[in-house]
Short mmCIF file of C-alpha atoms in Angstrom, two decimals:
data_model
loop_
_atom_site.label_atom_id
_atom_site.label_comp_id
_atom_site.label_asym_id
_atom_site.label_seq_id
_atom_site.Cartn_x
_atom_site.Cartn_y
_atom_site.Cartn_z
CA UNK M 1 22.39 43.01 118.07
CA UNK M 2 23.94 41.48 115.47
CA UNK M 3 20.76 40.36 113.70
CA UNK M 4 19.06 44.10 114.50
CA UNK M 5 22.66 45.50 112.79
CA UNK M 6 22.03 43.55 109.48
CA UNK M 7 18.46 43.87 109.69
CA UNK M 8 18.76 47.83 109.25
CA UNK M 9 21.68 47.25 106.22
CA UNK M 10 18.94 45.47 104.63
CA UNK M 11 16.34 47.98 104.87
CA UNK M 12 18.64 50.47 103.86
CA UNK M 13 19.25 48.73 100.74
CA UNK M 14 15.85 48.26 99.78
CA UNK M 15 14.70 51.43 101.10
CA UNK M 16 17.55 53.63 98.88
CA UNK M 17 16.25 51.02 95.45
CA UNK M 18 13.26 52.58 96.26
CA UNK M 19 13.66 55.80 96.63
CA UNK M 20 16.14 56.00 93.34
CA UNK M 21 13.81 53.80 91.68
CA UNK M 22 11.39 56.30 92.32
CA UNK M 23 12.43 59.22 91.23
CA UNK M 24 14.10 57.63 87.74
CA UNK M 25 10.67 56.58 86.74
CA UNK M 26 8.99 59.79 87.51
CA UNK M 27 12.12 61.95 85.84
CA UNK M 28 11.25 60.08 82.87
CA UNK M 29 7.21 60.06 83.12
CA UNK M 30 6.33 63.07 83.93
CA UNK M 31 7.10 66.61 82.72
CA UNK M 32 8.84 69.30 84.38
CA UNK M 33 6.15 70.76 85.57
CA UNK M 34 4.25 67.68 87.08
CA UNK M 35 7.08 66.56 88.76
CA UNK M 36 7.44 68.32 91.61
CA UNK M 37 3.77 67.35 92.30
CA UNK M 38 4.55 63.51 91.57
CA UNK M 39 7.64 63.48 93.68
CA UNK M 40 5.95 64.90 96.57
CA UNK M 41 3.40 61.96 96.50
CA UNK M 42 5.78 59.02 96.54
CA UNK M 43 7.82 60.57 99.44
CA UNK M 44 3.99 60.30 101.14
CA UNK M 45 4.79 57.02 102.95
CA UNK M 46 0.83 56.57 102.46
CA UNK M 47 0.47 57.81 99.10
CA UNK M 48 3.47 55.57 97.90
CA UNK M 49 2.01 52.44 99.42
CA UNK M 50 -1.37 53.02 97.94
CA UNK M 51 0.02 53.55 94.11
CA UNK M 52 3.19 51.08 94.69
CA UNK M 53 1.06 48.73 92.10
CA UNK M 54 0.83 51.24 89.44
CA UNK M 55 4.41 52.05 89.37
CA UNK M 56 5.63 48.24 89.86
CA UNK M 57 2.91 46.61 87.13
CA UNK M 58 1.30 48.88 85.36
CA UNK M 59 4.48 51.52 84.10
CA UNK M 60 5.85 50.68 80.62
CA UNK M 61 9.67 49.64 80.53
CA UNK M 62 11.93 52.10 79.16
CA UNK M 63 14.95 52.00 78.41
CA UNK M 64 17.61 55.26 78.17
CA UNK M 65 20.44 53.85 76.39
CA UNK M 66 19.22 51.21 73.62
CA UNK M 67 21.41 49.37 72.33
CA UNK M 68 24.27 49.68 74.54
CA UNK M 69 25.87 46.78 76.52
CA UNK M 70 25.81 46.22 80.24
CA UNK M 71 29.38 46.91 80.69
CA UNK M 72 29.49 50.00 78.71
CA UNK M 73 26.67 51.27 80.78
CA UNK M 74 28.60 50.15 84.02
CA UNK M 75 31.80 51.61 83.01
CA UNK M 76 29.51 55.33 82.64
CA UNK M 77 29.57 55.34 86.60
CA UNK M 78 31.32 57.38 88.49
CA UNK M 79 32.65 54.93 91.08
CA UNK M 80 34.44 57.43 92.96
CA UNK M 81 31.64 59.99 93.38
CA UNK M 82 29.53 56.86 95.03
CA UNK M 83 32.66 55.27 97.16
CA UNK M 84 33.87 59.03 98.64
CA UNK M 85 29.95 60.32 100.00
CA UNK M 86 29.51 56.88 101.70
CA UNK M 87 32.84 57.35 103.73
CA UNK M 88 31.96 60.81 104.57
CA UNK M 89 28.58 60.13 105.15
CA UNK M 90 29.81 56.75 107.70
CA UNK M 91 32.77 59.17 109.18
CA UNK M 92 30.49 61.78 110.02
CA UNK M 93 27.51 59.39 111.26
CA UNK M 94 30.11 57.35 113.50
CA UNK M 95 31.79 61.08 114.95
CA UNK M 96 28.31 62.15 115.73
CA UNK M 97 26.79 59.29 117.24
CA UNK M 98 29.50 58.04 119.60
CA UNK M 99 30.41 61.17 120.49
CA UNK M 100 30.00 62.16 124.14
CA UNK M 101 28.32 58.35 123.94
CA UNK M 102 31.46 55.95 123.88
CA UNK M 103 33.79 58.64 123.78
CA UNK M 104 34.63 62.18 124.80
CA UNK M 105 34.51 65.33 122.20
CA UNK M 106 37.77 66.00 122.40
CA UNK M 107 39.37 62.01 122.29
CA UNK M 108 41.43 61.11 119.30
CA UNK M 109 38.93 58.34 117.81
CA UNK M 110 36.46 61.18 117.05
CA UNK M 111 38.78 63.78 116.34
CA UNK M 112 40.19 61.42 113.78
CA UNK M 113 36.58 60.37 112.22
CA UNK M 114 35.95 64.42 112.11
CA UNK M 115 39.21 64.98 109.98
CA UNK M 116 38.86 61.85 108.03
CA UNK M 117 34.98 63.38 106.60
CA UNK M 118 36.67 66.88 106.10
CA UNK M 119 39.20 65.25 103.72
CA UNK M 120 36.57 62.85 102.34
CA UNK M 121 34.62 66.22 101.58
CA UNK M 122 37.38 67.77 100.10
CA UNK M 123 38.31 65.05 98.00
CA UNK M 124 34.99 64.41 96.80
CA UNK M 125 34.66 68.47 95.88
CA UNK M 126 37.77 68.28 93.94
CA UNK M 127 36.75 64.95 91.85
CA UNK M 128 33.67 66.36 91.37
CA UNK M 129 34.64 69.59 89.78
CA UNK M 130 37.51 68.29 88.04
CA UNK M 131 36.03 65.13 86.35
CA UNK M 132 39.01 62.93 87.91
CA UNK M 133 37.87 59.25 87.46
CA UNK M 134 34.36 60.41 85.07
CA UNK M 135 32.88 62.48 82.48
CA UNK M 136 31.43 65.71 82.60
CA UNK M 137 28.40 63.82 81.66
CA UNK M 138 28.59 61.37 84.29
CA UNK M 139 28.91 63.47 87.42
CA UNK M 140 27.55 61.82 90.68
CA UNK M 141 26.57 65.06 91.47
CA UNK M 142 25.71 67.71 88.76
CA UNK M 143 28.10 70.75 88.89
CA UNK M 144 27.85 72.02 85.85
CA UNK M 145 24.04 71.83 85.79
CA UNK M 146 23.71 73.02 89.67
CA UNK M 147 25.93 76.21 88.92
CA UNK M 148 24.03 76.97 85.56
CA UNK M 149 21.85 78.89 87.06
CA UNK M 150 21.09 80.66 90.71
CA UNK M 151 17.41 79.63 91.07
CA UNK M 152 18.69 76.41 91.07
CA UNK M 153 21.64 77.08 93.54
CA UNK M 154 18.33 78.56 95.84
CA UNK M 155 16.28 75.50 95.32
CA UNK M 156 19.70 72.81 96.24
CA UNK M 157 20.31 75.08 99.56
CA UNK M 158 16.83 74.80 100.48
CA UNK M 159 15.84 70.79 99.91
CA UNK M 160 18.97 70.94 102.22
CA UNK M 161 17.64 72.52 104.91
CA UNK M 162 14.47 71.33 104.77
CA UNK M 163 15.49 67.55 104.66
CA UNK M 164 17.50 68.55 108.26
CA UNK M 165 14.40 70.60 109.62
CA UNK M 166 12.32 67.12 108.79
CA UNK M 167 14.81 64.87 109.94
CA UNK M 168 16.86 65.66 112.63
CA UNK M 169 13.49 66.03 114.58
CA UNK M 170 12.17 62.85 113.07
CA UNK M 171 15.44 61.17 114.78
CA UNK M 172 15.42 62.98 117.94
CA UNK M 173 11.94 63.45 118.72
CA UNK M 174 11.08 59.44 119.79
CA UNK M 175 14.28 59.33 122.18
CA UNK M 176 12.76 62.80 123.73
CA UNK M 177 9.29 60.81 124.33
CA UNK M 178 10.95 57.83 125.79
CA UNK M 179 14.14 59.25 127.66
CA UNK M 180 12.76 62.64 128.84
CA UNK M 181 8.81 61.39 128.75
CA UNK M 182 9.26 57.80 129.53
CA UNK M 183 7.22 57.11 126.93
CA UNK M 184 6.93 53.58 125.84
CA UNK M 185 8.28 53.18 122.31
CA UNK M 186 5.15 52.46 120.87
CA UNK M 187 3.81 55.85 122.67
CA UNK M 188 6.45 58.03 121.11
CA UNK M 189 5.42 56.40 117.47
CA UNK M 190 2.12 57.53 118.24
CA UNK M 191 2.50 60.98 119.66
CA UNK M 192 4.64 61.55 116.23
CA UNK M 193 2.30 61.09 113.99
CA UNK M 194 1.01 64.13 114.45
CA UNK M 195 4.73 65.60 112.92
CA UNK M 196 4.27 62.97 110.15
CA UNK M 197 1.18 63.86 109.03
CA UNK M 198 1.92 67.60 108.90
CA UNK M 199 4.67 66.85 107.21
CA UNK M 200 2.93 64.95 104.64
CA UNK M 201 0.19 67.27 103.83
CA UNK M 202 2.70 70.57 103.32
CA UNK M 203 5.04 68.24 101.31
CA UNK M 204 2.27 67.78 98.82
CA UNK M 205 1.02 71.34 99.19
CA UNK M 206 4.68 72.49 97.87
CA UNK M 207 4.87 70.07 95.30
CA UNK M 208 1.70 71.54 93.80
CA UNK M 209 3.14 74.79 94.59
CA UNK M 210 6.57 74.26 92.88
CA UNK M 211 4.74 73.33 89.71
CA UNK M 212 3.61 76.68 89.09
CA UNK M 213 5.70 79.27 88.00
CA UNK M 214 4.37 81.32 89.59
CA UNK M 215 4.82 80.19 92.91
CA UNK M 216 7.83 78.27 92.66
CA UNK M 217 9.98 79.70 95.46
CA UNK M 218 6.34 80.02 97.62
CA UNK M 219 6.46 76.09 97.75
CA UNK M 220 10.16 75.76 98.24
CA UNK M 221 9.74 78.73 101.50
CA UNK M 222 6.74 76.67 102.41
CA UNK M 223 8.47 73.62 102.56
CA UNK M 224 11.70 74.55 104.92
#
């Protein structure tokens, strides 16, 4: 257990280098109007794998801030934006999943974990909006920019609820196969792929959507 616990920190790791990796390269690559499209692609697990040579060999270096030294760059982060989301994010996670599990609803441990995200959620609202510990320029999360405009309030609220229409099923649906089912766990893979691969191909339909004008808020719609 041990081994499987450390095993999943590590893909974590690698698997959020990725994914930030990602999308820094294709902020700075692409326009504003092909990213959407781009984006869409390298969340395609298949996609990704397929053009992971491109993006690892072939893409020039660039670099944002010339000239500046590694610990003026590090001292631009806003520690406390990245320190409060992971305890929320770990209070929430632990409430949820022992929960009716290792303990009852109503028992002090998960009470406790429940209040402890609320105030991690508050506290990470309030640094956020008033630039405690950062710049206005350095934001974790982009307040200023986010509340600039309301199509762009629209499009936050929905990549919200479509990343919890994709995975909250994605989690649940392969302990329905093999609890409810008694499916094998190689079974439930299979009978999701299905999911996956519609998934996949309306995730690159909105991209290509989003890019237009046009049909922006079609794609977005399309994609929740």
């Amino acid at each position: 257990m041990d081994a499987l616990i450390m095993g999943c920190v590590i893909c974590g790791l690698g698997g959020a280098g990725m994914y930030f990796g990602s999308m820094a390269l294709l902020t700075q690559m692409t326009s504003e109007r092909e990213r959407p499209l781009f984006l869409n692609l390298v969340g395609n697990l298949v996609v990704g794998g397929v053009c992971a040579p491109v993006y690892l060999f072939l893409l020039p270096v660039l670099n944002p801030h010339p000239g500046q030294t590694i610990k003026r760059r590090a001292g631009e982060i806003d520690y406390i934006g990245v320190v409060l989301p992971c305890g929320l994010i770990l209070s929430i996670g632990m409430a949820i999943s022992f929960g009716g599990v290792e303990y009852a609803w109503n028992s002090g441990r998960i009470i406790a974990l429940f209040v402890i995200a609320f105030v991690l959620l508050s506290a990470f609202l309030a640094q956020q909006i008033l630039s405690i510990g950062t710049s206005v320029d350095n934001h974790k999360f982009p307040v200023p920019f986010l509340m600039s405009s309301c199509s762009l309030i629209v499009l936050f609220l929905e990549i919200a609820c479509a990343a919890t229409c994709v995975l909250v099923p994605v989690y649940f649906l392969h302990l329905y196969f093999q609890f409810v089912r008694a499916n094998s766990a190689i079974l439930a893979a299979i009978l999701m792929l299905p999911f996956m691969a519609f998934h996949t191909a309306i995730a690159i339909l909105s991209g290509w959507l989003v890019a237009e004008p046009v049909t922006m808020f079609h794609g977005t719609y399309l994609r929740a």
